[in-house]
Coordinates of C-alpha atoms in Angstrom, one line a residue:
M1 CA 62.3 -118.9 -159.8
V2 CA 63.6 -118.5 -156.3
M3 CA 63.9 -121.6 -154.1
S4 CA 61.7 -121.5 -151.1
R5 CA 60.8 -124.2 -148.6
L6 CA 59.3 -125.0 -145.3
P7 CA 61.7 -124.3 -142.4
A8 CA 63.9 -127.0 -140.9
L9 CA 64.7 -126.8 -137.2
S10 CA 68.1 -125.2 -137.8
D11 CA 66.4 -122.4 -139.8
R12 CA 64.8 -121.2 -136.6
Q13 CA 68.0 -120.7 -134.6
G14 CA 70.3 -117.7 -134.4
F15 CA 74.0 -117.7 -133.4
D16 CA 73.0 -117.0 -129.9
R17 CA 70.9 -119.7 -128.4
R18 CA 68.6 -117.1 -126.8
W19 CA 67.1 -116.2 -130.2
Y20 CA 64.6 -118.6 -131.9
A21 CA 61.8 -118.1 -134.4
P22 CA 59.1 -120.6 -133.5
N23 CA 56.5 -119.2 -136.0
L24 CA 58.7 -119.2 -139.1
E25 CA 56.6 -120.3 -142.1
R26 CA 58.9 -120.1 -145.1
V27 CA 62.6 -119.8 -145.9
Y28 CA 63.9 -118.4 -149.2
A29 CA 67.3 -119.5 -150.5
P30 CA 68.2 -117.2 -153.4
A31 CA 71.3 -117.8 -155.5
N32 CA 71.6 -114.4 -157.0
A33 CA 70.3 -110.8 -156.8
S34 CA 67.3 -111.5 -159.1
E35 CA 66.1 -114.3 -156.9
V36 CA 66.5 -112.0 -153.8
T37 CA 64.1 -109.6 -155.6
A38 CA 61.7 -112.4 -156.4
A39 CA 61.7 -113.7 -152.8
W40 CA 60.8 -110.3 -151.4
K41 CA 58.0 -110.0 -154.0
D42 CA 56.7 -113.4 -153.0
V43 CA 56.5 -112.4 -149.4
I44 CA 54.5 -109.3 -150.4
T45 CA 52.2 -111.6 -152.5
R46 CA 51.6 -113.8 -149.5
G47 CA 50.6 -110.8 -147.4
G48 CA 53.7 -110.5 -145.4
K49 CA 53.7 -107.5 -143.0
T50 CA 56.3 -105.2 -141.5
G51 CA 58.5 -107.1 -139.0
E52 CA 57.5 -110.6 -140.4
L53 CA 60.3 -110.7 -143.1
Q54 CA 63.9 -110.8 -142.0
I55 CA 67.3 -111.3 -143.7
T56 CA 70.1 -113.5 -142.5
C57 CA 73.7 -114.1 -143.6
G58 CA 75.7 -115.3 -140.6
R59 CA 73.0 -115.3 -137.9
H60 CA 75.2 -113.3 -135.5
C61 CA 72.8 -110.6 -134.4
Y62 CA 73.3 -109.8 -130.7
E63 CA 69.6 -109.2 -130.1
N64 CA 66.5 -111.1 -131.4
F65 CA 66.0 -108.8 -134.4
V66 CA 65.9 -111.7 -136.9
Y67 CA 65.0 -114.8 -134.8
N68 CA 61.9 -114.0 -132.7
P69 CA 58.3 -115.1 -132.5
G70 CA 57.1 -112.4 -134.9
T71 CA 59.3 -113.7 -137.8
K72 CA 57.4 -115.6 -140.4
Y73 CA 59.7 -115.3 -143.5
I74 CA 63.5 -115.4 -143.8
I75 CA 65.5 -114.7 -146.9
D76 CA 68.8 -116.6 -146.2
M77 CA 71.6 -115.1 -148.3
T78 CA 74.0 -118.0 -147.9
G79 CA 73.6 -118.9 -151.6
L80 CA 75.0 -115.6 -153.0
R81 CA 78.6 -116.6 -153.6
G82 CA 80.1 -114.3 -156.3
V83 CA 83.6 -112.9 -156.0
G84 CA 85.8 -111.2 -158.6
S85 CA 87.0 -107.9 -160.0
D86 CA 85.1 -105.1 -161.7
P87 CA 87.0 -102.7 -164.1
H88 CA 85.3 -99.6 -162.6
Y89 CA 84.6 -100.5 -159.0
G90 CA 87.4 -102.8 -157.9
Y91 CA 87.1 -106.2 -156.2
Y92 CA 83.6 -107.5 -155.3
I93 CA 82.2 -110.1 -153.0
D94 CA 78.7 -111.3 -152.3
V95 CA 77.1 -111.3 -148.9
G96 CA 76.7 -115.1 -148.7
Y97 CA 80.3 -115.3 -147.5
G98 CA 81.7 -114.8 -144.0
N99 CA 84.7 -113.0 -142.7
W100 CA 87.1 -115.9 -143.1
D101 CA 85.9 -116.5 -146.7
M102 CA 86.7 -112.9 -147.5
Y103 CA 90.2 -113.1 -146.0
R104 CA 91.0 -116.3 -147.8
M105 CA 89.7 -115.3 -151.2
F106 CA 90.9 -111.7 -151.3
N107 CA 94.4 -112.9 -150.1
N108 CA 94.7 -115.9 -152.4
M109 CA 93.1 -114.3 -155.5
F110 CA 94.1 -110.7 -155.3
D111 CA 97.0 -110.5 -152.7
T112 CA 94.9 -107.9 -150.8
T113 CA 92.7 -107.8 -147.7
L114 CA 90.2 -105.7 -145.8
P115 CA 90.2 -104.6 -142.2
A116 CA 87.2 -106.7 -141.2
G117 CA 86.3 -108.8 -138.1
S118 CA 88.0 -111.9 -136.9
C119 CA 85.0 -114.3 -136.2
Y120 CA 84.9 -116.7 -139.2
S121 CA 81.2 -117.2 -139.3
V122 CA 80.0 -113.6 -139.1
G123 CA 78.2 -112.8 -142.4
L124 CA 79.5 -110.0 -144.6
G125 CA 76.0 -108.6 -145.2
G126 CA 75.4 -107.2 -141.8
H127 CA 79.0 -106.9 -140.7
I128 CA 80.1 -104.5 -143.4
T129 CA 77.0 -102.3 -143.6
G130 CA 77.3 -101.8 -139.8
G131 CA 80.9 -100.5 -140.2
G132 CA 83.1 -103.6 -139.9
Y133 CA 86.4 -103.5 -137.9
G134 CA 89.0 -105.9 -136.5
I135 CA 92.6 -106.4 -135.6
F136 CA 93.8 -104.7 -138.8
S137 CA 91.7 -101.5 -138.4
R138 CA 94.2 -99.4 -136.6
A139 CA 96.5 -99.8 -139.6
F140 CA 93.9 -99.7 -142.4
G141 CA 90.6 -98.2 -141.0
L142 CA 87.0 -99.6 -141.1
T143 CA 85.8 -102.0 -143.8
V144 CA 83.3 -99.4 -145.1
D145 CA 86.2 -97.0 -145.7
Y146 CA 87.0 -99.0 -148.8
L147 CA 83.5 -99.4 -150.2
S148 CA 83.1 -98.1 -153.8
A149 CA 79.7 -99.4 -154.7
V150 CA 76.9 -101.7 -153.4
D151 CA 74.3 -103.8 -155.1
V152 CA 71.0 -103.6 -153.1
V153 CA 67.4 -104.6 -153.5
A154 CA 65.2 -101.8 -152.3
M155 CA 61.7 -100.5 -152.4
P156 CA 61.9 -96.7 -152.2
K157 CA 59.1 -94.2 -151.8
G158 CA 56.7 -94.5 -154.7
A159 CA 58.0 -97.9 -155.9
P160 CA 55.2 -100.5 -156.3
T161 CA 57.6 -103.4 -155.8
P162 CA 61.2 -104.1 -154.8
E163 CA 63.8 -103.8 -157.5
L164 CA 67.6 -104.3 -157.8
Y165 CA 69.8 -101.2 -157.8
E166 CA 73.2 -102.2 -159.1
K167 CA 76.4 -100.4 -158.2
V168 CA 74.9 -97.8 -155.9
S169 CA 77.7 -95.3 -155.6
P170 CA 78.5 -91.7 -154.7
V171 CA 77.5 -90.8 -158.2
S172 CA 74.4 -92.8 -158.8
H173 CA 72.7 -92.6 -155.4
P174 CA 74.9 -90.7 -153.0
D175 CA 72.4 -90.7 -150.1
L176 CA 71.8 -94.4 -150.1
F177 CA 75.5 -95.2 -150.7
W178 CA 76.4 -93.0 -147.7
A179 CA 73.8 -94.8 -145.5
L180 CA 75.0 -98.2 -146.4
R181 CA 78.5 -97.4 -145.2
G182 CA 77.6 -97.9 -141.5
G183 CA 73.9 -97.4 -141.2
G184 CA 73.4 -101.0 -140.2
G185 CA 71.6 -104.1 -141.6
G186 CA 67.8 -104.3 -142.0
N187 CA 67.4 -100.6 -142.5
F188 CA 67.5 -99.7 -146.2
G189 CA 67.2 -102.8 -148.3
I190 CA 68.7 -106.2 -149.0
I191 CA 72.4 -105.9 -149.9
T192 CA 73.6 -108.5 -152.3
R193 CA 77.1 -107.5 -153.3
Y194 CA 79.9 -105.2 -152.1
Y195 CA 82.6 -103.5 -154.2
F196 CA 85.9 -102.3 -152.8
Q197 CA 88.7 -100.1 -154.1
N198 CA 92.2 -99.1 -152.9
T199 CA 92.3 -102.1 -150.6
P200 CA 95.6 -102.7 -148.7
K201 CA 98.1 -105.3 -149.8
S202 CA 98.0 -108.3 -147.5
P203 CA 100.6 -108.4 -144.7
Q204 CA 103.1 -111.3 -144.9
Y205 CA 103.1 -112.1 -141.2
L206 CA 100.9 -111.9 -138.1
Y207 CA 102.6 -111.8 -134.7
S208 CA 101.0 -112.3 -131.3
T209 CA 101.7 -112.4 -127.7
A210 CA 99.7 -112.5 -124.5
F211 CA 100.2 -111.8 -120.8
S212 CA 98.1 -113.4 -118.1
V213 CA 97.5 -112.1 -114.5
D214 CA 96.1 -114.1 -111.6
W215 CA 93.0 -112.4 -110.2
E216 CA 94.3 -113.0 -106.7
N217 CA 97.1 -110.5 -107.5
I218 CA 94.8 -107.8 -108.9
S219 CA 93.9 -105.1 -106.3
E220 CA 91.9 -102.1 -107.5
D221 CA 95.1 -100.1 -107.8
V222 CA 96.7 -102.8 -109.9
F223 CA 93.6 -103.0 -112.1
K224 CA 93.8 -99.2 -112.5
N225 CA 97.4 -99.4 -113.5
L226 CA 96.7 -102.2 -116.0
L227 CA 93.9 -100.1 -117.6
N228 CA 96.3 -97.1 -117.7
Y229 CA 98.9 -99.2 -119.4
F230 CA 96.4 -100.4 -122.0
T231 CA 95.2 -96.9 -122.5
C232 CA 98.8 -95.8 -123.2
F233 CA 99.1 -98.6 -125.7
S234 CA 95.9 -97.5 -127.4
Q235 CA 97.1 -93.9 -127.6
E236 CA 100.2 -95.0 -129.6
G237 CA 99.9 -93.8 -133.2
Q238 CA 97.0 -91.5 -132.6
D239 CA 99.3 -88.6 -133.3
G240 CA 99.7 -89.9 -136.9
N241 CA 102.8 -91.9 -136.4
K242 CA 102.0 -94.7 -138.9
E243 CA 104.9 -96.9 -137.7
Q244 CA 102.8 -97.7 -134.7
W245 CA 99.6 -98.4 -136.6
P246 CA 100.1 -102.1 -137.5
S247 CA 99.1 -103.2 -134.0
F248 CA 96.0 -104.2 -132.0
G249 CA 95.5 -104.9 -128.4
I250 CA 92.7 -106.6 -126.4
F251 CA 92.4 -106.4 -122.6
H252 CA 90.2 -109.3 -121.5
A253 CA 89.1 -108.0 -118.2
N254 CA 87.6 -111.3 -117.1
H255 CA 85.3 -111.8 -114.1
L256 CA 86.9 -113.1 -110.9
A257 CA 85.4 -116.6 -111.6
A258 CA 87.7 -116.9 -114.7
G259 CA 90.7 -116.8 -112.4
K260 CA 92.8 -114.6 -114.6
M261 CA 92.8 -111.5 -116.8
V262 CA 94.6 -111.5 -120.2
L263 CA 96.2 -108.7 -122.2
A264 CA 96.7 -109.9 -125.8
F265 CA 98.6 -108.0 -128.5
Y266 CA 98.8 -108.5 -132.3
Y267 CA 101.3 -107.0 -134.7
F268 CA 101.8 -107.4 -138.4
D269 CA 103.8 -105.9 -141.3
A270 CA 101.9 -103.4 -143.5
P271 CA 103.4 -103.3 -147.0
S272 CA 100.9 -100.6 -148.0
L273 CA 102.4 -98.4 -145.3
G274 CA 106.0 -99.3 -146.1
I275 CA 106.3 -101.1 -142.7
Q276 CA 108.0 -104.5 -143.2
G277 CA 111.3 -106.3 -143.2
P278 CA 114.0 -107.4 -140.7
D279 CA 114.2 -103.9 -139.1
Y280 CA 110.4 -104.0 -138.3
E281 CA 110.7 -107.5 -136.8
S282 CA 113.6 -106.4 -134.6
Y283 CA 111.5 -103.4 -133.5
L284 CA 108.7 -105.8 -132.5
H285 CA 110.9 -108.0 -130.4
D286 CA 112.3 -105.0 -128.5
K287 CA 108.7 -103.6 -128.1
V288 CA 107.3 -106.9 -126.6
K289 CA 110.3 -107.2 -124.3
D290 CA 109.5 -103.7 -123.0
Q291 CA 105.8 -104.6 -122.7
K292 CA 106.7 -107.6 -120.5
K293 CA 109.0 -105.5 -118.4
A294 CA 106.4 -102.7 -117.9
L295 CA 103.6 -105.1 -117.0
S296 CA 105.9 -107.0 -114.6
E297 CA 106.5 -103.8 -112.8
I298 CA 102.7 -103.4 -112.3
V299 CA 101.9 -107.0 -111.2
S300 CA 103.4 -110.5 -111.2
L301 CA 102.6 -112.2 -114.5
S302 CA 101.3 -115.7 -114.5
N303 CA 103.1 -118.6 -116.0
E304 CA 99.9 -120.2 -117.1
P305 CA 97.7 -118.9 -120.0
G306 CA 94.5 -117.2 -119.0
P307 CA 91.1 -117.8 -120.6
I308 CA 89.9 -116.0 -123.7
F309 CA 86.2 -116.3 -124.2
G310 CA 85.4 -113.0 -126.0
H311 CA 85.8 -112.2 -129.7
P312 CA 87.9 -113.8 -131.0
W313 CA 87.3 -116.9 -128.9
Y314 CA 90.4 -119.0 -128.2
G315 CA 89.6 -120.9 -125.0
T316 CA 93.0 -119.9 -123.6
A317 CA 95.8 -117.5 -124.5
E318 CA 98.1 -120.5 -125.3
L319 CA 97.3 -120.2 -129.0
I320 CA 98.5 -116.6 -129.3
S321 CA 101.4 -116.9 -126.9
P322 CA 105.0 -117.7 -127.9
A323 CA 105.3 -121.4 -128.5
K324 CA 108.5 -121.6 -126.3
D325 CA 109.4 -119.6 -123.2
S326 CA 112.5 -118.4 -125.0
D327 CA 110.4 -116.8 -127.8
T328 CA 109.2 -113.3 -127.7
L329 CA 106.3 -113.6 -130.1
R330 CA 104.3 -116.2 -131.9
Q331 CA 105.0 -115.7 -135.6
L332 CA 102.5 -116.9 -138.3
T333 CA 102.0 -116.2 -141.9
F334 CA 99.2 -113.7 -142.5
L335 CA 96.6 -116.1 -143.6
E336 CA 97.3 -118.7 -140.9
G337 CA 97.4 -115.9 -138.4
V338 CA 93.9 -114.8 -139.4
Q339 CA 92.7 -118.4 -139.3
N340 CA 94.2 -118.7 -135.8
A341 CA 92.2 -115.7 -134.7
N342 CA 89.0 -116.6 -136.4
G343 CA 87.1 -118.2 -133.5
S344 CA 83.5 -117.3 -132.9
G345 CA 83.3 -120.0 -130.2
P346 CA 80.5 -122.4 -129.6
N347 CA 76.9 -121.3 -130.0
Q348 CA 75.9 -120.4 -126.4
F349 CA 73.5 -118.0 -124.7
G350 CA 74.8 -114.5 -124.5
K351 CA 74.3 -110.8 -123.8
Y352 CA 76.4 -107.9 -125.0
K353 CA 76.9 -104.1 -124.6
S354 CA 79.3 -101.7 -126.1
A355 CA 81.0 -98.3 -125.7
Y356 CA 83.5 -96.1 -127.5
M357 CA 86.1 -94.1 -125.4
N358 CA 88.1 -91.1 -126.5
K359 CA 90.2 -91.0 -123.4
G360 CA 91.3 -93.2 -120.5
F361 CA 89.1 -94.5 -117.7
T362 CA 88.1 -92.2 -114.9
D363 CA 88.6 -93.4 -111.3
Q364 CA 84.8 -93.9 -111.0
M365 CA 84.7 -96.1 -114.0
V366 CA 87.7 -98.1 -112.8
S367 CA 86.1 -98.7 -109.4
A368 CA 82.7 -99.7 -110.9
L369 CA 84.3 -102.2 -113.2
Y370 CA 86.6 -103.7 -110.6
Q371 CA 83.7 -104.1 -108.1
H372 CA 81.2 -105.7 -110.6
L373 CA 83.8 -108.0 -112.0
Q374 CA 83.8 -109.7 -108.6
K375 CA 80.1 -109.8 -108.0
V376 CA 77.9 -113.0 -108.2
P377 CA 74.2 -112.4 -108.6
A378 CA 71.8 -113.9 -106.0
G379 CA 70.8 -117.5 -106.9
L380 CA 73.9 -118.1 -109.1
D381 CA 77.2 -119.9 -108.4
K382 CA 80.5 -118.3 -108.9
S383 CA 81.2 -120.8 -111.7
D384 CA 78.3 -119.4 -113.6
M385 CA 80.3 -116.2 -114.1
S386 CA 83.3 -117.8 -115.7
Q387 CA 82.5 -116.5 -119.2
S388 CA 81.7 -112.9 -118.2
L389 CA 84.0 -110.0 -119.0
C390 CA 84.6 -106.5 -120.3
Q391 CA 86.7 -106.7 -123.4
I392 CA 88.6 -103.6 -124.3
D393 CA 89.9 -103.2 -127.8
S394 CA 92.4 -100.7 -129.0
Y395 CA 91.0 -98.5 -131.7
G396 CA 91.6 -95.3 -133.8
C397 CA 94.7 -94.4 -135.8
A398 CA 93.7 -95.0 -139.5
I399 CA 90.1 -95.1 -138.4
N400 CA 90.3 -91.6 -137.1
Q401 CA 91.7 -90.2 -140.4
V402 CA 88.1 -90.2 -141.8
G403 CA 85.7 -87.4 -140.8
S404 CA 82.8 -88.0 -138.5
T405 CA 80.2 -87.3 -141.2
Q406 CA 81.9 -89.1 -144.1
T407 CA 80.2 -92.3 -143.1
P408 CA 77.3 -93.0 -140.6
I409 CA 80.0 -94.2 -138.2
A410 CA 80.4 -90.9 -136.3
Q411 CA 83.0 -92.2 -133.8
R412 CA 86.2 -91.1 -135.5
S413 CA 88.1 -89.9 -132.5
S414 CA 88.0 -92.9 -130.2
I415 CA 91.1 -94.8 -129.0
M416 CA 89.3 -97.7 -127.4
K417 CA 86.1 -99.7 -128.1
L418 CA 84.6 -101.8 -125.3
Q419 CA 82.4 -104.9 -125.6
Y420 CA 80.7 -106.1 -122.4
Q421 CA 80.0 -109.8 -122.7
T422 CA 78.5 -112.6 -120.7
Y423 CA 77.9 -116.2 -121.9
W424 CA 76.2 -119.2 -120.4
D425 CA 75.1 -122.7 -121.4
S426 CA 72.3 -124.9 -120.2
S427 CA 70.5 -128.2 -120.9
A428 CA 67.3 -126.4 -121.8
A429 CA 65.4 -127.6 -124.9
I430 CA 66.0 -126.0 -128.2
G431 CA 64.3 -122.6 -128.3
K432 CA 64.3 -122.4 -124.5
D433 CA 66.6 -120.9 -121.8
D434 CA 67.4 -121.4 -118.1
K435 CA 65.5 -118.3 -116.9
Q436 CA 67.4 -118.1 -113.6
L437 CA 70.7 -118.1 -115.3
A438 CA 69.5 -115.6 -118.0
Q439 CA 68.0 -113.2 -115.5
G440 CA 71.0 -113.3 -113.2
L441 CA 73.6 -112.8 -115.9
V442 CA 71.7 -110.2 -117.9
G443 CA 70.9 -108.4 -114.7
W444 CA 74.6 -108.4 -113.8
I445 CA 75.8 -107.0 -117.0
D446 CA 73.1 -104.3 -117.1
K447 CA 74.0 -103.2 -113.6
M448 CA 77.7 -103.1 -114.3
Y449 CA 77.2 -101.1 -117.4
S450 CA 74.9 -98.6 -115.6
A451 CA 77.4 -98.3 -112.8
V452 CA 80.4 -97.7 -115.1
Y453 CA 78.6 -94.9 -116.9
K454 CA 76.8 -93.5 -113.9
D455 CA 78.3 -90.0 -114.4
Y456 CA 76.8 -89.9 -117.9
G457 CA 73.2 -91.0 -117.1
G458 CA 73.9 -94.8 -117.2
F459 CA 75.1 -94.8 -120.8
P460 CA 78.3 -93.7 -122.6
D461 CA 76.5 -90.5 -123.7
P462 CA 78.8 -87.7 -124.9
R463 CA 76.0 -85.2 -124.5
K464 CA 76.4 -85.6 -120.7
D465 CA 80.2 -85.8 -120.7
P466 CA 81.9 -82.4 -120.6
N467 CA 85.3 -84.0 -120.5
G468 CA 84.9 -86.0 -123.7
V469 CA 85.7 -89.4 -122.3
V470 CA 82.9 -91.5 -123.9
D471 CA 81.5 -91.4 -127.4
G472 CA 78.4 -93.6 -127.8
C473 CA 77.9 -97.2 -128.9
Y474 CA 78.3 -99.5 -131.9
F475 CA 75.2 -100.4 -133.9
N476 CA 76.7 -103.9 -134.8
Y477 CA 76.7 -104.6 -131.1
P478 CA 73.0 -103.9 -130.5
D479 CA 71.6 -103.6 -127.0
I480 CA 67.9 -103.1 -126.4
C481 CA 68.6 -101.5 -123.1
L482 CA 69.6 -98.3 -124.9
G483 CA 66.0 -97.8 -126.1
V484 CA 63.6 -99.5 -128.5
N485 CA 60.8 -98.5 -130.9
G486 CA 57.4 -98.1 -129.2
E487 CA 58.7 -97.4 -125.7
S488 CA 59.4 -94.1 -124.1
S489 CA 62.0 -94.6 -121.4
P490 CA 64.5 -94.9 -122.8
G491 CA 63.1 -94.5 -126.3
I492 CA 64.5 -95.3 -129.6
E493 CA 65.8 -91.7 -130.0
N494 CA 68.3 -92.4 -127.2
A495 CA 69.6 -95.6 -128.9
M496 CA 69.8 -93.9 -132.3
Y497 CA 71.9 -91.0 -130.9
L498 CA 74.2 -93.3 -129.0
Y499 CA 74.8 -95.4 -132.2
F500 CA 75.1 -92.6 -134.8
L501 CA 75.4 -89.3 -132.9
E502 CA 74.6 -86.4 -135.1
N503 CA 74.4 -88.6 -138.2
Y504 CA 71.1 -90.0 -137.1
D505 CA 68.8 -87.0 -137.9
T506 CA 70.6 -83.6 -137.6
G507 CA 72.6 -83.5 -140.8
P508 CA 71.6 -82.6 -144.4
A509 CA 69.1 -84.9 -146.1
E510 CA 71.8 -86.8 -148.0
R511 CA 73.7 -87.5 -144.7
N512 CA 70.8 -88.0 -142.4
L513 CA 69.9 -91.6 -141.6
S514 CA 66.4 -90.9 -140.6
S515 CA 65.6 -89.1 -143.9
I516 CA 67.3 -91.7 -146.0
K517 CA 65.5 -94.5 -144.3
S518 CA 62.2 -92.7 -144.9
N519 CA 62.9 -92.3 -148.6
W520 CA 64.4 -95.7 -149.3
N521 CA 62.5 -98.0 -147.0
P522 CA 59.3 -96.0 -146.1
H523 CA 57.3 -99.2 -145.3
N524 CA 59.9 -100.2 -142.8
W525 CA 60.5 -103.7 -144.1
F526 CA 62.8 -105.9 -141.9
A527 CA 61.6 -103.9 -138.9
S528 CA 63.1 -104.7 -135.5
A529 CA 63.1 -103.2 -132.0
Q530 CA 66.0 -100.9 -133.0
S531 CA 65.2 -100.2 -136.6
I532 CA 65.9 -96.6 -137.7
P533 CA 62.4 -95.1 -137.4
V534 CA 60.5 -93.9 -140.5
K535 CA 59.4 -90.3 -140.4
P536 CA 55.6 -89.9 -140.4
E537 CA 54.2 -88.4 -143.5

């Protein structure tokens, strides 16, 4: 029998203090897939309706899709804790774990790893089915690129009750397997276990360095040159030169209130690619020296580490900078390097947006970013903006070796991935927010985003971009401003296209998220404002 209980206060709170479920009636805590099935059946017996039942693993949803006033039942997957090896489908891990757990166990048990996210507490359930990427993705691809099978509890068309489908694969259920490799959490069923094959051997080392720049030295031309430099870094390896793949860069384009911007770079050996040893380390030292020289020619670099509040969250760049001025890089073992980069930061209030880019920034985009990163909304103080930024991640390389229809993640030609972020804190009671702060900061990030993509209708919409600069958005960074169910301007079709492009509803039935959702979850369980819509009968 599945364990269920009345909710405690902590059960109502998401990992974003904006999201709270005041009307939660019951929490289920299954320990295995059979209990997950029983929990869903119990909700049905109790009369639960579409939108009232939600699933949680790590609680990191960027919108209130799980924790909201309409949520009455939650199945908390924390108790699913299996990990091991299957003779036919490779290594497996249950969804109760987070990213850090996966890195630690796969490395320590199997001497292998996955290219997943950095934030330790992000649950594997939603992270992986949304695509999954992180600092190892340029070398190894997306997490879903290694999926071989999935265990999932589903209630397809014609089924009277939910049931467990074990080892869903390209052979057993090719349509569902395809959809689960990037179609996002809450759309097709309740995933309980992931299986992976051909995973890369763990690196031995992780190296990092960071360069900070005082805002007072950043003119618009300097900002443009910094963006151009980062674009050039992101273009390295896109021609298939694998020697440049074991690298990842993050440009923390912080608001003026933060005082500095930071460019952070990560490098690692890649035994699976044959990239390791003293020659590689020597190459890295020369490369970072060249980076410092090139950046110094653009702008004077600061001697003090700048703030890093994005993902991963460090507080300052000190932890990823060389320990001594005479050092070129900070060198860590692979596992301690991942641990060093595993910060999710404190649970604050936040708002996020995303965009993929196939090419560098246009002059219009540079100007809009530069101007809005200095603005302070009416009614707020400059200090309120200190955790606001546009985080630009390098992307592509191994990711782009997979075709745009092989998984629901259609963005297989991008070289950068952007995450717009703003965070704030307040003394408001649990489940409440400082409305003035929230309205000011959410309004600021919305206006910046619209201004940056003005030439494309206010969104990174490739349909309105003849030059192929932008390429949509990331479903794991949901943003209700792209469009929601039940509203017409912009409607859910706009959001679905930006997330999945042609994979949403224009491909064949077995590679068409709209059709697969309608077949495998026709009653739209776990519905949210941005659920994939179910086709009407």
